[in-house]
Amino acid sequence: MKTSNKFTLCRIICAPIFFILYFLPIWLGEKDGSVISIISFCAFTPLLVFAEITDYLDGRYARKYDEVSDFGKMFDPFADVFLHLSTFSCFVFSGYMPTILFVLILYREFSQNFLRMVAAKNGTAIAARKGGKLKTVFYVISCFVAVAVEGFTRTGLAAQALESGAVSENFLDGLVYVCYTFFGISALLSYVSFLDYLKNFGGILREASK
């Protein structure tokens, strides 16, 4: 396997590990501020950082060592979606992402995947376009905003700040709405970029459906 594709594969491997680390304290019935909850946060955060960095590394190595291929053009966005849908499901559970936004993004990604499959069958590998890359950037930013808020809660800092009067319930609710805003922008950008893909590759669908 090419080095660039190995980096891409890392994201697919990291996705279920992140999911397990995120939910482990919940499955064990641990409260926020417990040792296991803190360890969980300290483990899944750098894991997510590493996973997102591989998205930069696979493209860099593909260009630097002339490893750009049709397989890589499909494998890279698949790994992105695999990772982000895994993390999004965690944030839906924790209340940082509205379920409706998750479902809308899910529909978009499956539709995009269908478009890629049809295009590939007709000999066209659809690479990521600028709109798709911008969407992915907001996916990443939204994830880390949610991770930061979860870390504030999971480590017990939120409870301590609330008890001491340093913050109010409204402040904590405001943090959740900040997450809503970022995920809302991500959902909007996902559909804007999908319309761009349809504009440029929709003809393939029309030809294939005849």
PDB file of C-alpha atoms in Angstrom:
ATOM      1  CA  MET A   1       0.000   0.000   0.000  1.00  0.00           C
ATOM      2  CA  LYS A   2       1.232   3.475  -0.866  1.00  0.00           C
ATOM      3  CA  THR A   3       2.327   5.709   2.005  1.00  0.00           C
ATOM      4  CA  SER A   4      -0.408   8.246   1.278  1.00  0.00           C
ATOM      5  CA  ASN A   5      -3.070   5.526   1.458  1.00  0.00           C
ATOM      6  CA  LYS A   6      -1.610   4.262   4.727  1.00  0.00           C
ATOM      7  CA  PHE A   7      -2.230   7.689   6.256  1.00  0.00           C
ATOM      8  CA  THR A   8      -5.782   7.566   4.907  1.00  0.00           C
ATOM      9  CA  LEU A   9      -6.263   4.126   6.438  1.00  0.00           C
ATOM     10  CA  CYS A  10      -5.218   5.548   9.801  1.00  0.00           C
ATOM     11  CA  ARG A  11      -8.384   7.665   9.870  1.00  0.00           C
ATOM     12  CA  ILE A  12     -10.551   4.620   9.341  1.00  0.00           C
ATOM     13  CA  ILE A  13      -8.762   2.795  12.176  1.00  0.00           C
ATOM     14  CA  CYS A  14      -8.961   5.821  14.494  1.00  0.00           C
ATOM     15  CA  ALA A  15     -12.723   6.259  14.045  1.00  0.00           C
ATOM     16  CA  PRO A  16     -13.933   3.221  16.059  1.00  0.00           C
ATOM     17  CA  ILE A  17     -11.166   3.722  18.636  1.00  0.00           C
ATOM     18  CA  PHE A  18     -12.356   7.307  19.193  1.00  0.00           C
ATOM     19  CA  PHE A  19     -15.932   6.053  19.514  1.00  0.00           C
ATOM     20  CA  ILE A  20     -14.959   3.472  22.144  1.00  0.00           C
ATOM     21  CA  LEU A  21     -12.797   5.892  24.145  1.00  0.00           C
ATOM     22  CA  TYR A  22     -15.551   8.510  24.068  1.00  0.00           C
ATOM     23  CA  PHE A  23     -18.257   6.171  25.339  1.00  0.00           C
ATOM     24  CA  LEU A  24     -16.168   4.060  27.721  1.00  0.00           C
ATOM     25  CA  PRO A  25     -16.847   6.174  30.854  1.00  0.00           C
ATOM     26  CA  ILE A  26     -20.532   6.286  29.941  1.00  0.00           C
ATOM     27  CA  TRP A  27     -20.717   2.513  29.516  1.00  0.00           C
ATOM     28  CA  LEU A  28     -18.948   2.066  32.850  1.00  0.00           C
ATOM     29  CA  GLY A  29     -21.283   4.498  34.596  1.00  0.00           C
ATOM     30  CA  GLU A  30     -18.477   6.907  35.489  1.00  0.00           C
ATOM     31  CA  LYS A  31     -19.363  10.464  36.454  1.00  0.00           C
ATOM     32  CA  ASP A  32     -17.755  13.627  35.104  1.00  0.00           C
ATOM     33  CA  GLY A  33     -14.516  14.348  36.914  1.00  0.00           C
ATOM     34  CA  SER A  34     -13.739  10.707  37.610  1.00  0.00           C
ATOM     35  CA  VAL A  35     -10.294   9.324  36.785  1.00  0.00           C
ATOM     36  CA  ILE A  36     -11.621   7.218  33.925  1.00  0.00           C
ATOM     37  CA  SER A  37     -13.563  10.164  32.464  1.00  0.00           C
ATOM     38  CA  ILE A  38     -10.467  12.352  32.546  1.00  0.00           C
ATOM     39  CA  ILE A  39      -8.276   9.607  31.054  1.00  0.00           C
ATOM     40  CA  SER A  40     -10.874   9.092  28.343  1.00  0.00           C
ATOM     41  CA  PHE A  41     -10.772  12.768  27.378  1.00  0.00           C
ATOM     42  CA  CYS A  42      -6.967  12.844  27.492  1.00  0.00           C
ATOM     43  CA  ALA A  43      -6.881   9.813  25.182  1.00  0.00           C
ATOM     44  CA  PHE A  44      -9.499  10.569  22.543  1.00  0.00           C
ATOM     45  CA  THR A  45      -8.489  14.216  22.059  1.00  0.00           C
ATOM     46  CA  PRO A  46      -4.927  13.608  20.782  1.00  0.00           C
ATOM     47  CA  LEU A  47      -6.252  10.621  18.847  1.00  0.00           C
ATOM     48  CA  LEU A  48      -8.631  12.911  16.974  1.00  0.00           C
ATOM     49  CA  VAL A  49      -5.837  15.435  16.409  1.00  0.00           C
ATOM     50  CA  PHE A  50      -3.680  12.684  14.915  1.00  0.00           C
ATOM     51  CA  ALA A  51      -6.537  11.413  12.746  1.00  0.00           C
ATOM     52  CA  GLU A  52      -7.188  14.870  11.318  1.00  0.00           C
ATOM     53  CA  ILE A  53      -3.473  15.463  10.679  1.00  0.00           C
ATOM     54  CA  THR A  54      -3.377  12.322   8.528  1.00  0.00           C
ATOM     55  CA  ASP A  55      -5.804  14.065   6.173  1.00  0.00           C
ATOM     56  CA  TYR A  56      -3.083  16.621   5.472  1.00  0.00           C
ATOM     57  CA  LEU A  57      -0.320  14.035   5.343  1.00  0.00           C
ATOM     58  CA  ASP A  58      -1.983  11.724   2.821  1.00  0.00           C
ATOM     59  CA  GLY A  59      -2.451  14.581   0.360  1.00  0.00           C
ATOM     60  CA  ARG A  60       1.069  15.868   0.937  1.00  0.00           C
ATOM     61  CA  TYR A  61       2.673  12.485   0.354  1.00  0.00           C
ATOM     62  CA  ALA A  62       0.451  11.769  -2.634  1.00  0.00           C
ATOM     63  CA  ARG A  63       1.597  14.956  -4.355  1.00  0.00           C
ATOM     64  CA  LYS A  64       5.228  14.819  -3.214  1.00  0.00           C
ATOM     65  CA  TYR A  65       5.843  11.224  -4.266  1.00  0.00           C
ATOM     66  CA  ASP A  66       3.486  11.190  -7.242  1.00  0.00           C
ATOM     67  CA  GLU A  67       1.098   8.756  -5.561  1.00  0.00           C
ATOM     68  CA  VAL A  68      -2.075  10.475  -6.780  1.00  0.00           C
ATOM     69  CA  SER A  69      -4.448   7.784  -8.028  1.00  0.00           C
ATOM     70  CA  ASP A  70      -8.121   7.233  -8.759  1.00  0.00           C
ATOM     71  CA  PHE A  71      -8.239   4.897  -5.769  1.00  0.00           C
ATOM     72  CA  GLY A  72      -6.822   7.594  -3.506  1.00  0.00           C
ATOM     73  CA  LYS A  73      -9.320  10.152  -4.811  1.00  0.00           C
ATOM     74  CA  MET A  74     -12.114   7.892  -3.558  1.00  0.00           C
ATOM     75  CA  PHE A  75     -10.414   6.441  -0.493  1.00  0.00           C
ATOM     76  CA  ASP A  76      -9.563   9.838   1.031  1.00  0.00           C
ATOM     77  CA  PRO A  77     -13.118  11.290   1.120  1.00  0.00           C
ATOM     78  CA  PHE A  78     -14.462   7.923   2.276  1.00  0.00           C
ATOM     79  CA  ALA A  79     -12.082   7.965   5.239  1.00  0.00           C
ATOM     80  CA  ASP A  80     -13.073  11.557   6.035  1.00  0.00           C
ATOM     81  CA  VAL A  81     -16.757  10.660   6.108  1.00  0.00           C
ATOM     82  CA  PHE A  82     -16.086   7.472   8.085  1.00  0.00           C
ATOM     83  CA  LEU A  83     -14.246   9.437  10.765  1.00  0.00           C
ATOM     84  CA  HIS A  84     -16.563  12.425  10.937  1.00  0.00           C
ATOM     85  CA  LEU A  85     -19.815  10.479  11.046  1.00  0.00           C
ATOM     86  CA  SER A  86     -18.326   8.435  13.881  1.00  0.00           C
ATOM     87  CA  THR A  87     -17.430  11.554  15.867  1.00  0.00           C
ATOM     88  CA  PHE A  88     -20.711  13.276  15.021  1.00  0.00           C
ATOM     89  CA  SER A  89     -22.666  10.355  16.463  1.00  0.00           C
ATOM     90  CA  CYS A  90     -20.843  10.905  19.762  1.00  0.00           C
ATOM     91  CA  PHE A  91     -21.721  14.584  19.788  1.00  0.00           C
ATOM     92  CA  VAL A  92     -25.362  13.882  19.005  1.00  0.00           C
ATOM     93  CA  PHE A  93     -25.472  11.631  22.063  1.00  0.00           C
ATOM     94  CA  SER A  94     -23.901  14.340  24.233  1.00  0.00           C
ATOM     95  CA  GLY A  95     -26.297  16.982  22.928  1.00  0.00           C
ATOM     96  CA  TYR A  96     -23.766  19.138  21.100  1.00  0.00           C
ATOM     97  CA  MET A  97     -25.183  18.377  17.671  1.00  0.00           C
ATOM     98  CA  PRO A  98     -28.925  18.382  16.883  1.00  0.00           C
ATOM     99  CA  THR A  99     -30.109  15.045  15.526  1.00  0.00           C
ATOM    100  CA  ILE A 100     -31.684  16.728  12.514  1.00  0.00           C
ATOM    101  CA  LEU A 101     -28.310  18.142  11.456  1.00  0.00           C
ATOM    102  CA  PHE A 102     -26.685  14.736  11.807  1.00  0.00           C
ATOM    103  CA  VAL A 103     -29.382  13.154   9.645  1.00  0.00           C
ATOM    104  CA  LEU A 104     -29.105  15.886   7.015  1.00  0.00           C
ATOM    105  CA  ILE A 105     -25.326  15.432   6.850  1.00  0.00           C
ATOM    106  CA  LEU A 106     -25.797  11.657   6.724  1.00  0.00           C
ATOM    107  CA  TYR A 107     -28.146  12.015   3.735  1.00  0.00           C
ATOM    108  CA  ARG A 108     -25.681  14.341   2.022  1.00  0.00           C
ATOM    109  CA  GLU A 109     -22.716  12.038   2.505  1.00  0.00           C
ATOM    110  CA  PHE A 110     -24.567   8.956   1.311  1.00  0.00           C
ATOM    111  CA  SER A 111     -25.787  10.880  -1.748  1.00  0.00           C
ATOM    112  CA  GLN A 112     -22.250  12.061  -2.442  1.00  0.00           C
ATOM    113  CA  ASN A 113     -20.980   8.503  -2.069  1.00  0.00           C
ATOM    114  CA  PHE A 114     -23.595   7.295  -4.560  1.00  0.00           C
ATOM    115  CA  LEU A 115     -22.494   9.971  -7.022  1.00  0.00           C
ATOM    116  CA  ARG A 116     -18.886   8.868  -6.651  1.00  0.00           C
ATOM    117  CA  MET A 117     -19.802   5.204  -7.196  1.00  0.00           C
ATOM    118  CA  VAL A 118     -21.775   5.967 -10.360  1.00  0.00           C
ATOM    119  CA  ALA A 119     -18.982   8.186 -11.642  1.00  0.00           C
ATOM    120  CA  ALA A 120     -16.358   5.529 -10.911  1.00  0.00           C
ATOM    121  CA  LYS A 121     -18.398   2.926 -12.775  1.00  0.00           C
ATOM    122  CA  ASN A 122     -18.353   5.255 -15.750  1.00  0.00           C
ATOM    123  CA  GLY A 123     -14.609   5.770 -15.527  1.00  0.00           C
ATOM    124  CA  THR A 124     -14.546   9.080 -13.652  1.00  0.00           C
ATOM    125  CA  ALA A 125     -12.900   9.459 -10.244  1.00  0.00           C
ATOM    126  CA  ILE A 126     -14.336  12.498  -8.490  1.00  0.00           C
ATOM    127  CA  ALA A 127     -11.648  14.279  -6.486  1.00  0.00           C
ATOM    128  CA  ALA A 128     -12.433  16.691  -3.669  1.00  0.00           C
ATOM    129  CA  ARG A 129     -13.396  20.148  -4.887  1.00  0.00           C
ATOM    130  CA  LYS A 130     -12.820  23.445  -3.066  1.00  0.00           C
ATOM    131  CA  GLY A 131     -16.346  23.461  -1.667  1.00  0.00           C
ATOM    132  CA  GLY A 132     -15.911  19.942  -0.353  1.00  0.00           C
ATOM    133  CA  LYS A 133     -12.604  20.853   1.248  1.00  0.00           C
ATOM    134  CA  LEU A 134     -14.150  23.902   2.940  1.00  0.00           C
ATOM    135  CA  LYS A 135     -16.948  21.702   4.227  1.00  0.00           C
ATOM    136  CA  THR A 136     -14.408  19.287   5.660  1.00  0.00           C
ATOM    137  CA  VAL A 137     -12.559  22.152   7.363  1.00  0.00           C
ATOM    138  CA  PHE A 138     -15.772  23.138   9.143  1.00  0.00           C
ATOM    139  CA  TYR A 139     -16.413  19.503  10.054  1.00  0.00           C
ATOM    140  CA  VAL A 140     -13.012  19.475  11.751  1.00  0.00           C
ATOM    141  CA  ILE A 141     -13.503  22.829  13.493  1.00  0.00           C
ATOM    142  CA  SER A 142     -16.959  21.799  14.716  1.00  0.00           C
ATOM    143  CA  CYS A 143     -15.563  18.550  16.098  1.00  0.00           C
ATOM    144  CA  PHE A 144     -12.890  20.299  18.127  1.00  0.00           C
ATOM    145  CA  VAL A 145     -15.326  22.917  19.418  1.00  0.00           C
ATOM    146  CA  ALA A 146     -17.507  20.066  20.686  1.00  0.00           C
ATOM    147  CA  VAL A 147     -14.461  18.258  22.093  1.00  0.00           C
ATOM    148  CA  ALA A 148     -13.458  21.408  23.992  1.00  0.00           C
ATOM    149  CA  VAL A 149     -16.924  21.772  25.505  1.00  0.00           C
ATOM    150  CA  GLU A 150     -17.020  18.068  26.356  1.00  0.00           C
ATOM    151  CA  GLY A 151     -13.600  18.336  27.963  1.00  0.00           C
ATOM    152  CA  PHE A 152     -14.817  21.219  30.120  1.00  0.00           C
ATOM    153  CA  THR A 153     -17.668  19.014  31.294  1.00  0.00           C
ATOM    154  CA  ARG A 154     -16.022  15.589  31.385  1.00  0.00           C
ATOM    155  CA  THR A 155     -13.041  16.684  33.455  1.00  0.00           C
ATOM    156  CA  GLY A 156     -15.354  18.113  36.092  1.00  0.00           C
ATOM    157  CA  LEU A 157     -14.244  21.709  35.500  1.00  0.00           C
ATOM    158  CA  ALA A 158     -17.754  22.780  34.484  1.00  0.00           C
ATOM    159  CA  ALA A 159     -19.250  21.426  37.715  1.00  0.00           C
ATOM    160  CA  GLN A 160     -16.566  23.124  39.805  1.00  0.00           C
ATOM    161  CA  ALA A 161     -17.006  26.444  37.993  1.00  0.00           C
ATOM    162  CA  LEU A 162     -20.758  26.217  38.383  1.00  0.00           C
ATOM    163  CA  GLU A 163     -20.505  25.399  42.073  1.00  0.00           C
ATOM    164  CA  SER A 164     -18.098  28.259  42.741  1.00  0.00           C
ATOM    165  CA  GLY A 165     -20.268  30.693  40.850  1.00  0.00           C
ATOM    166  CA  ALA A 166     -17.605  31.384  38.233  1.00  0.00           C
ATOM    167  CA  VAL A 167     -20.084  30.474  35.504  1.00  0.00           C
ATOM    168  CA  SER A 168     -23.839  30.163  35.289  1.00  0.00           C
ATOM    169  CA  GLU A 169     -26.163  27.582  33.742  1.00  0.00           C
ATOM    170  CA  ASN A 170     -26.793  30.082  30.954  1.00  0.00           C
ATOM    171  CA  PHE A 171     -23.079  30.105  30.173  1.00  0.00           C
ATOM    172  CA  LEU A 172     -23.015  26.320  29.854  1.00  0.00           C
ATOM    173  CA  ASP A 173     -26.141  26.396  27.703  1.00  0.00           C
ATOM    174  CA  GLY A 174     -24.438  29.039  25.571  1.00  0.00           C
ATOM    175  CA  LEU A 175     -21.523  26.691  24.922  1.00  0.00           C
ATOM    176  CA  VAL A 176     -23.946  24.114  23.566  1.00  0.00           C
ATOM    177  CA  TYR A 177     -25.492  26.690  21.251  1.00  0.00           C
ATOM    178  CA  VAL A 178     -22.014  27.583  20.006  1.00  0.00           C
ATOM    179  CA  CYS A 179     -21.657  23.925  19.004  1.00  0.00           C
ATOM    180  CA  TYR A 180     -25.070  24.062  17.334  1.00  0.00           C
ATOM    181  CA  THR A 181     -23.927  27.050  15.293  1.00  0.00           C
ATOM    182  CA  PHE A 182     -20.764  25.381  14.021  1.00  0.00           C
ATOM    183  CA  PHE A 183     -22.560  22.166  13.138  1.00  0.00           C
ATOM    184  CA  GLY A 184     -25.299  24.184  11.447  1.00  0.00           C
ATOM    185  CA  ILE A 185     -22.724  25.948   9.266  1.00  0.00           C
ATOM    186  CA  SER A 186     -21.149  22.573   8.509  1.00  0.00           C
ATOM    187  CA  ALA A 187     -24.494  21.154   7.379  1.00  0.00           C
ATOM    188  CA  LEU A 188     -25.158  24.198   5.205  1.00  0.00           C
ATOM    189  CA  LEU A 189     -21.724  24.016   3.578  1.00  0.00           C
ATOM    190  CA  SER A 190     -22.147  20.299   2.989  1.00  0.00           C
ATOM    191  CA  TYR A 191     -25.222  20.921   0.833  1.00  0.00           C
ATOM    192  CA  VAL A 192     -23.698  23.907  -0.947  1.00  0.00           C
ATOM    193  CA  SER A 193     -20.719  21.761  -1.900  1.00  0.00           C
ATOM    194  CA  PHE A 194     -22.982  18.868  -2.927  1.00  0.00           C
ATOM    195  CA  LEU A 195     -24.864  21.164  -5.303  1.00  0.00           C
ATOM    196  CA  ASP A 196     -21.480  22.100  -6.772  1.00  0.00           C
ATOM    197  CA  TYR A 197     -20.687  18.415  -7.332  1.00  0.00           C
ATOM    198  CA  LEU A 198     -24.083  17.906  -8.965  1.00  0.00           C
ATOM    199  CA  LYS A 199     -23.509  20.907 -11.200  1.00  0.00           C
ATOM    200  CA  ASN A 200     -20.194  19.502 -12.421  1.00  0.00           C
ATOM    201  CA  PHE A 201     -20.906  15.761 -12.391  1.00  0.00           C
ATOM    202  CA  GLY A 202     -24.692  15.512 -12.481  1.00  0.00           C
ATOM    203  CA  GLY A 203     -24.506  14.688 -16.177  1.00  0.00           C
ATOM    204  CA  ILE A 204     -22.967  11.350 -15.243  1.00  0.00           C
ATOM    205  CA  LEU A 205     -26.053  10.490 -13.212  1.00  0.00           C
ATOM    206  CA  ARG A 206     -28.355  11.478 -16.047  1.00  0.00           C
ATOM    207  CA  GLU A 207     -26.427   9.348 -18.532  1.00  0.00           C
ATOM    208  CA  ALA A 208     -26.284   6.381 -16.167  1.00  0.00           C
ATOM    209  CA  SER A 209     -30.030   6.507 -15.471  1.00  0.00           C
ATOM    210  CA  LYS A 210     -31.008   6.292 -19.144  1.00  0.00           C
TER     211      LYS A 210
END
